[in-house]
Coordinates of N, CA and C in Angstrom, one line a residue:
M11 N 0.8 -1.2 0.0 CA 0.0 0.0 0.0 C 0.9 1.2 0.0
N12 N 0.4 2.2 -0.7 CA 1.1 3.5 -0.8 C 0.2 4.6 -0.4
F13 N 0.2 5.1 0.8 CA -0.6 6.2 1.3 C 0.1 7.5 1.2
S14 N -0.6 8.6 1.0 CA 0.0 9.9 1.0 C 0.2 10.3 2.5
L15 N 1.1 11.2 2.7 CA 1.4 11.6 4.0 C 0.2 12.2 4.7
T16 N -0.5 13.0 3.9 CA -1.8 13.6 4.4 C -2.7 12.5 4.9
A17 N -2.9 11.4 4.1 CA -3.8 10.4 4.5 C -3.3 9.6 5.7
L18 N -2.0 9.5 5.8 CA -1.4 8.9 7.0 C -1.8 9.7 8.3
F19 N -1.6 11.0 8.2 CA -1.9 11.9 9.4 C -3.4 11.8 9.7
Q20 N -4.2 11.8 8.7 CA -5.7 11.8 8.9 C -6.1 10.5 9.6
G21 N -5.5 9.4 9.1 CA -5.8 8.1 9.7 C -5.4 7.9 11.1
A22 N -4.2 8.5 11.4 CA -3.7 8.4 12.8 C -4.5 9.3 13.7
R23 N -4.9 10.4 13.2 CA -5.8 11.3 14.1 C -7.1 10.7 14.3
R24 N -7.7 10.1 13.3 CA -9.0 9.5 13.4 C -9.0 8.3 14.4
A25 N -7.9 7.5 14.2 CA -7.8 6.3 15.1 C -7.6 6.7 16.6
L26 N -6.8 7.7 16.8 CA -6.6 8.2 18.2 C -7.9 8.8 18.7
A27 N -8.6 9.6 17.9 CA -9.8 10.3 18.4 C -10.9 9.4 18.6
E28 N -11.1 8.4 17.7 CA -12.2 7.5 17.8 C -12.0 6.3 18.7
D29 N -10.8 5.8 18.7 CA -10.5 4.5 19.4 C -9.8 4.7 20.8
V30 N -8.8 5.6 20.8 CA -8.0 5.7 22.0 C -8.7 6.7 23.0
L31 N -9.1 7.9 22.5 CA -9.6 8.9 23.4 C -10.8 8.4 24.2
P32 N -11.8 7.7 23.7 CA -12.9 7.3 24.5 C -12.5 6.3 25.6
A33 N -11.4 5.5 25.3 CA -10.9 4.6 26.3 C -10.0 5.1 27.3
T34 N -9.6 6.4 27.2 CA -8.7 7.1 28.1 C -9.4 7.7 29.3
T35 N -9.1 7.3 30.5 CA -9.8 7.7 31.6 C -9.1 8.8 32.4
S36 N -7.8 8.9 32.4 CA -7.2 9.9 33.3 C -7.2 11.3 32.6
D37 N -7.4 12.3 33.3 CA -7.3 13.7 32.8 C -6.0 13.9 32.1
H38 N -4.9 13.5 32.8 CA -3.6 13.8 32.3 C -3.4 13.1 30.9
A39 N -3.8 11.9 30.8 CA -3.7 11.1 29.5 C -4.5 11.8 28.4
R40 N -5.7 12.3 28.8 CA -6.6 12.9 27.8 C -6.0 14.2 27.3
T41 N -5.4 15.0 28.2 CA -4.8 16.3 27.8 C -3.5 16.0 26.9
Q42 N -2.8 15.0 27.3 CA -1.6 14.6 26.4 C -2.1 14.2 25.0
L43 N -3.1 13.4 25.0 CA -3.7 12.9 23.7 C -4.2 14.1 22.9
A44 N -4.9 15.1 23.6 CA -5.4 16.3 22.9 C -4.2 17.0 22.3
G45 N -3.1 17.1 23.0 CA -1.9 17.8 22.4 C -1.4 17.1 21.2
V46 N -1.3 15.8 21.3 CA -0.9 15.0 20.2 C -1.8 15.1 19.0
L47 N -3.1 15.1 19.2 CA -4.0 15.3 18.1 C -3.9 16.7 17.5
D48 N -3.6 17.7 18.3 CA -3.4 19.1 17.8 C -2.1 19.1 16.9
I49 N -1.1 18.5 17.4 CA 0.2 18.5 16.6 C 0.0 17.7 15.3
L50 N -0.7 16.6 15.4 CA -0.9 15.8 14.1 C -1.7 16.6 13.1
G51 N -2.7 17.3 13.6 CA -3.6 18.1 12.7 C -2.8 19.2 12.1
K52 N -1.9 19.8 12.8 CA -1.0 20.9 12.3 C 0.0 20.3 11.3
L53 N 0.5 19.2 11.6 CA 1.5 18.6 10.7 C 0.8 18.2 9.4
E54 N -0.5 17.7 9.5 CA -1.2 17.3 8.3 C -1.4 18.5 7.4
G55 N -1.6 19.7 7.9 CA -1.8 20.9 7.1 C -0.5 21.4 6.5
M56 N 0.6 21.0 7.1 CA 2.0 21.5 6.7 C 2.6 20.6 5.6
V57 N 2.1 19.4 5.4 CA 2.7 18.5 4.5 C 2.3 18.8 3.0
V58 N 1.2 19.5 2.9 CA 0.8 20.0 1.5 C 1.1 21.5 1.5
W59 N 2.2 21.8 0.8 CA 2.6 23.2 0.7 C 1.8 24.0 -0.3
S60 N 1.4 25.1 0.1 CA 0.5 25.9 -0.7 C 1.3 26.5 -2.0
P61 N 0.7 26.3 -3.2 CA 1.4 26.9 -4.4 C 1.5 28.4 -4.3
E62 N 0.5 29.0 -3.6 CA 0.6 30.5 -3.4 C 1.8 30.9 -2.5
A63 N 2.0 30.1 -1.5 CA 3.2 30.4 -0.6 C 4.5 30.1 -1.3
Q64 N 4.5 29.1 -2.1 CA 5.7 28.8 -2.9 C 6.0 29.9 -3.9
Q65 N 4.9 30.5 -4.5 CA 5.0 31.6 -5.4 C 5.6 32.8 -4.7
R66 N 5.1 33.1 -3.5 CA 5.6 34.2 -2.7 C 7.1 34.0 -2.4
Q67 N 7.5 32.8 -2.1 CA 8.9 32.5 -1.8 C 9.7 32.7 -3.0
L68 N 9.2 32.2 -4.2 CA 9.9 32.4 -5.4 C 10.1 33.9 -5.8
D69 N 9.0 34.6 -5.6 CA 9.0 36.0 -5.9 C 10.1 36.8 -5.1
A70 N 10.2 36.4 -3.8 CA 11.1 37.0 -2.9 C 12.6 36.7 -3.3
L71 N 12.8 35.5 -3.7 CA 14.1 35.1 -4.2 C 14.5 35.8 -5.5
L72 N 13.5 35.8 -6.4 CA 13.8 36.4 -7.7 C 14.0 37.9 -7.6
R73 N 13.2 38.6 -6.7 CA 13.5 40.0 -6.5 C 14.9 40.2 -5.9
G74 N 15.3 39.4 -4.9 CA 16.6 39.5 -4.3 C 17.7 39.2 -5.3
C75 N 17.6 38.2 -6.2 CA 18.6 37.9 -7.2 C 18.7 39.1 -8.2
A76 N 17.6 39.7 -8.6 CA 17.6 40.8 -9.5 C 18.2 42.0 -8.9
A77 N 17.9 42.3 -7.6 CA 18.5 43.4 -6.9 C 20.0 43.2 -6.8
F78 N 20.4 42.0 -6.5 CA 21.8 41.7 -6.3 C 22.5 42.0 -7.6
A79 N 22.0 41.4 -8.7 CA 22.6 41.6 -10.1 C 22.7 43.1 -10.4
A80 N 21.6 43.8 -10.2 CA 21.6 45.3 -10.5 C 22.7 46.0 -9.7
H81 N 22.7 45.7 -8.4 CA 23.7 46.4 -7.5 C 25.1 46.0 -7.9
A82 N 25.4 44.8 -8.2 CA 26.7 44.3 -8.7 C 27.1 45.0 -10.0
A83 N 26.1 45.2 -10.9 CA 26.4 45.9 -12.2 C 26.8 47.3 -11.9
K84 N 26.2 48.0 -11.0 CA 26.6 49.4 -10.6 C 28.0 49.4 -10.2
A85 N 28.5 48.3 -9.6 CA 29.9 48.3 -9.1 C 30.8 47.8 -10.2
G86 N 30.2 47.6 -11.5 CA 31.0 47.1 -12.6 C 31.3 45.6 -12.6
E87 N 30.5 44.8 -11.8 CA 30.7 43.4 -11.7 C 29.6 42.7 -12.5
V88 N 29.9 41.5 -13.0 CA 28.9 40.7 -13.7 C 28.7 39.4 -12.9
T89 N 27.5 39.1 -12.5 CA 27.2 38.0 -11.7 C 26.9 36.8 -12.5
P90 N 26.8 35.6 -11.9 CA 26.5 34.4 -12.7 C 25.1 34.5 -13.3
A91 N 25.0 34.0 -14.5 CA 23.7 34.0 -15.2 C 22.6 33.2 -14.5
F92 N 21.4 33.7 -14.6 CA 20.3 33.1 -14.0 C 19.4 32.4 -15.0
A93 N 19.3 31.1 -15.0 CA 18.5 30.4 -16.0 C 17.2 29.9 -15.4
Q94 N 16.1 30.7 -15.5 CA 14.8 30.4 -14.9 C 14.0 29.8 -16.0
G95 N 13.6 28.5 -15.8 CA 12.7 27.9 -16.8 C 11.3 28.4 -16.7
S96 N 10.8 29.0 -17.7 CA 9.4 29.6 -17.6 C 8.3 28.5 -17.7
N97 N 8.6 27.4 -18.3 CA 7.6 26.4 -18.3 C 7.7 25.3 -17.2
A98 N 8.7 25.5 -16.3 CA 8.8 24.6 -15.2 C 7.8 24.8 -14.2
G99 N 7.5 23.7 -13.4 CA 6.5 23.9 -12.3 C 7.1 24.7 -11.2
I100 N 6.2 25.1 -10.3 CA 6.6 26.0 -9.2 C 7.7 25.4 -8.3
D101 N 7.6 24.0 -8.1 CA 8.6 23.4 -7.3 C 10.0 23.5 -7.9
E102 N 10.1 23.3 -9.2 CA 11.3 23.3 -9.9 C 11.8 24.8 -10.0
Q103 N 10.9 25.7 -10.2 CA 11.3 27.1 -10.3 C 11.9 27.6 -8.9
L104 N 11.3 27.1 -7.9 CA 11.8 27.5 -6.5 C 13.2 26.9 -6.3
R105 N 13.4 25.6 -6.7 CA 14.7 25.0 -6.6 C 15.8 25.7 -7.4
V106 N 15.4 26.2 -8.6 CA 16.3 26.9 -9.4 C 16.7 28.2 -8.8
A107 N 15.7 28.9 -8.2 CA 16.0 30.2 -7.6 C 16.8 30.0 -6.3
E108 N 16.6 29.0 -5.5 CA 17.4 28.7 -4.4 C 18.8 28.4 -4.8
A109 N 19.0 27.7 -5.9 CA 20.3 27.4 -6.4 C 21.0 28.7 -6.8
Q110 N 20.3 29.6 -7.4 CA 20.9 30.8 -7.9 C 21.3 31.7 -6.7
V111 N 20.6 31.7 -5.6 CA 21.0 32.4 -4.4 C 22.3 31.7 -3.9
M112 N 22.4 30.4 -3.9 CA 23.7 29.8 -3.5 C 24.8 30.2 -4.4
R113 N 24.6 30.2 -5.8 CA 25.6 30.6 -6.7 C 26.1 32.1 -6.4
L114 N 25.1 32.9 -6.2 CA 25.5 34.3 -5.9 C 26.2 34.4 -4.6
T115 N 25.9 33.6 -3.6 CA 26.6 33.7 -2.3 C 28.0 33.2 -2.5
D116 N 28.2 32.1 -3.3 CA 29.5 31.6 -3.6 C 30.3 32.6 -4.4
W117 N 29.7 33.3 -5.3 CA 30.3 34.3 -6.1 C 30.8 35.5 -5.2
L118 N 29.9 35.9 -4.3 CA 30.2 37.0 -3.5 C 31.4 36.8 -2.6
F119 N 31.4 35.5 -2.0 CA 32.4 35.2 -1.0 C 33.6 34.5 -1.6
N120 N 33.7 34.5 -2.9 CA 34.9 33.9 -3.6 C 36.1 34.7 -3.1
P121 N 37.1 34.0 -2.5 CA 38.3 34.8 -2.0 C 39.1 35.6 -3.1
T122 N 38.9 35.2 -4.4 CA 39.6 35.8 -5.5 C 38.9 37.1 -6.0
R123 N 37.6 37.3 -5.5 CA 36.8 38.4 -5.9 C 37.3 39.7 -5.2
T124 N 37.6 40.7 -6.0 CA 38.1 42.0 -5.4 C 37.0 43.0 -5.4
L125 N 36.1 42.9 -4.5 CA 35.1 43.9 -4.2 C 35.5 44.7 -3.0
D126 N 35.1 46.0 -3.1 CA 35.4 46.8 -1.8 C 34.5 46.3 -0.7
A127 N 34.8 46.6 0.5 CA 34.1 46.1 1.7 C 32.7 46.6 1.7
N128 N 32.4 47.8 1.3 CA 31.0 48.4 1.3 C 30.2 47.6 0.3
A129 N 30.7 47.4 -0.9 CA 29.9 46.7 -1.9 C 29.6 45.3 -1.5
R130 N 30.6 44.6 -0.9 CA 30.4 43.2 -0.4 C 29.3 43.2 0.7
R131 N 29.3 44.2 1.6 CA 28.3 44.3 2.7 C 26.9 44.5 2.1
E132 N 26.9 45.4 1.1 CA 25.6 45.7 0.6 C 25.0 44.5 -0.2
L133 N 25.8 43.9 -1.0 CA 25.4 42.7 -1.7 C 25.0 41.6 -0.7
D134 N 25.7 41.4 0.3 CA 25.4 40.4 1.3 C 24.1 40.7 2.0
A135 N 23.8 42.0 2.3 CA 22.5 42.4 2.9 C 21.4 42.1 1.9
I136 N 21.6 42.3 0.6 CA 20.5 42.0 -0.3 C 20.2 40.5 -0.3
L137 N 21.2 39.7 -0.3 CA 20.9 38.2 -0.3 C 20.3 37.8 1.0
R138 N 20.8 38.3 2.1 CA 20.2 38.0 3.4 C 18.7 38.4 3.5
E139 N 18.4 39.5 3.0 CA 17.0 40.0 3.0 C 16.1 39.1 2.2
A140 N 16.6 38.7 1.0 CA 15.8 37.8 0.1 C 15.6 36.5 0.9
M141 N 16.6 35.9 1.5 CA 16.4 34.7 2.2 C 15.5 34.8 3.4
R142 N 15.6 36.0 4.1 CA 14.7 36.2 5.3 C 13.2 36.3 4.8
E143 N 13.0 36.9 3.7 CA 11.7 37.1 3.1 C 11.1 35.7 2.8
Q144 N 11.9 34.9 2.2 CA 11.5 33.5 1.9 C 11.1 32.7 3.1
L145 N 11.9 32.9 4.2 CA 11.7 32.2 5.4 C 10.4 32.8 6.1
R146 N 10.2 34.1 6.0 CA 9.0 34.7 6.6 C 7.7 34.0 6.0
V147 N 7.7 33.8 4.7 CA 6.6 33.2 4.0 C 6.4 31.8 4.6
E148 N 7.5 31.0 4.7 CA 7.5 29.7 5.2 C 7.0 29.7 6.7
R149 N 7.5 30.6 7.5 CA 7.2 30.6 8.9 C 5.7 30.9 9.1
K150 N 5.1 31.7 8.3 CA 3.7 32.0 8.4 C 2.8 30.7 8.1
M151 N 3.4 29.8 7.4 CA 2.7 28.5 7.1 C 2.7 27.5 8.2
I152 N 3.6 27.7 9.2 CA 3.8 26.8 10.3 C 3.0 27.2 11.5
P153 N 1.9 26.5 11.9 CA 1.1 27.0 13.0 C 1.9 26.7 14.3
L154 N 1.6 27.5 15.3 CA 2.2 27.4 16.6 C 1.4 26.3 17.4
T155 N 2.2 25.5 18.2 CA 1.6 24.5 19.0 C 1.6 24.9 20.5
D156 N 0.5 24.7 21.2 CA 0.4 25.1 22.6 C 0.7 23.9 23.4
F157 N 2.0 23.8 23.8 CA 2.4 22.6 24.6 C 1.9 22.7 26.0
A158 N 1.6 23.9 26.5 CA 1.1 24.1 27.8 C -0.2 23.3 28.1
S159 N -1.0 23.1 27.1 CA -2.3 22.4 27.3 C -2.0 20.9 27.5
M160 N -0.8 20.4 27.1 CA -0.5 19.0 27.3 C 0.0 18.7 28.7
T161 N 0.4 19.8 29.4 CA 1.0 19.6 30.7 C 0.1 20.1 31.8
A162 N -1.0 20.7 31.4 CA -1.9 21.4 32.4 C -2.4 20.4 33.5
A163 N -2.8 19.2 33.1 CA -3.4 18.3 34.0 C -2.3 17.7 34.9
A164 N -1.1 17.7 34.5 CA 0.0 17.1 35.3 C 0.5 18.0 36.3
E165 N 0.2 19.3 36.2 CA 0.7 20.3 37.2 C -0.2 20.3 38.5
P166 N 0.4 20.4 39.7 CA -0.4 20.4 40.9 C -1.2 21.7 40.9
R167 N -2.4 21.6 41.5 CA -3.3 22.7 41.6 C -3.2 23.4 43.0

């Protein structure tokens, strides 16, 4: 059998909620199980990445790469070419953009490159901001888990 990860999480949550929870008698065990169900539900939502979120990540990296190339050009430098496949799927486009950020990072910190310190700092800041923006999009997709609810019944009153 070959189940999707989403189906696996759904099945685990359903089995725990329908079979285990009704048979659980202690308050502590019930709160622990509620926490596990919460985490599984959040993981279930995270395994299917939103194409819109991927597009926002891609846009952030593309903007950063373009800003990097433009800033380097002002300093008289030519950066590695960026080959973005227009007919590729969003997953592949994102991988290509991430690879370009790595190439630009390698280019920037190549010990044989003779950039002045200010230009190097400015180009580094452009790359860091592009990567931060990509991570901001990703972070917004990851729900917070309330671990306090799992331990509430175990604490003395």
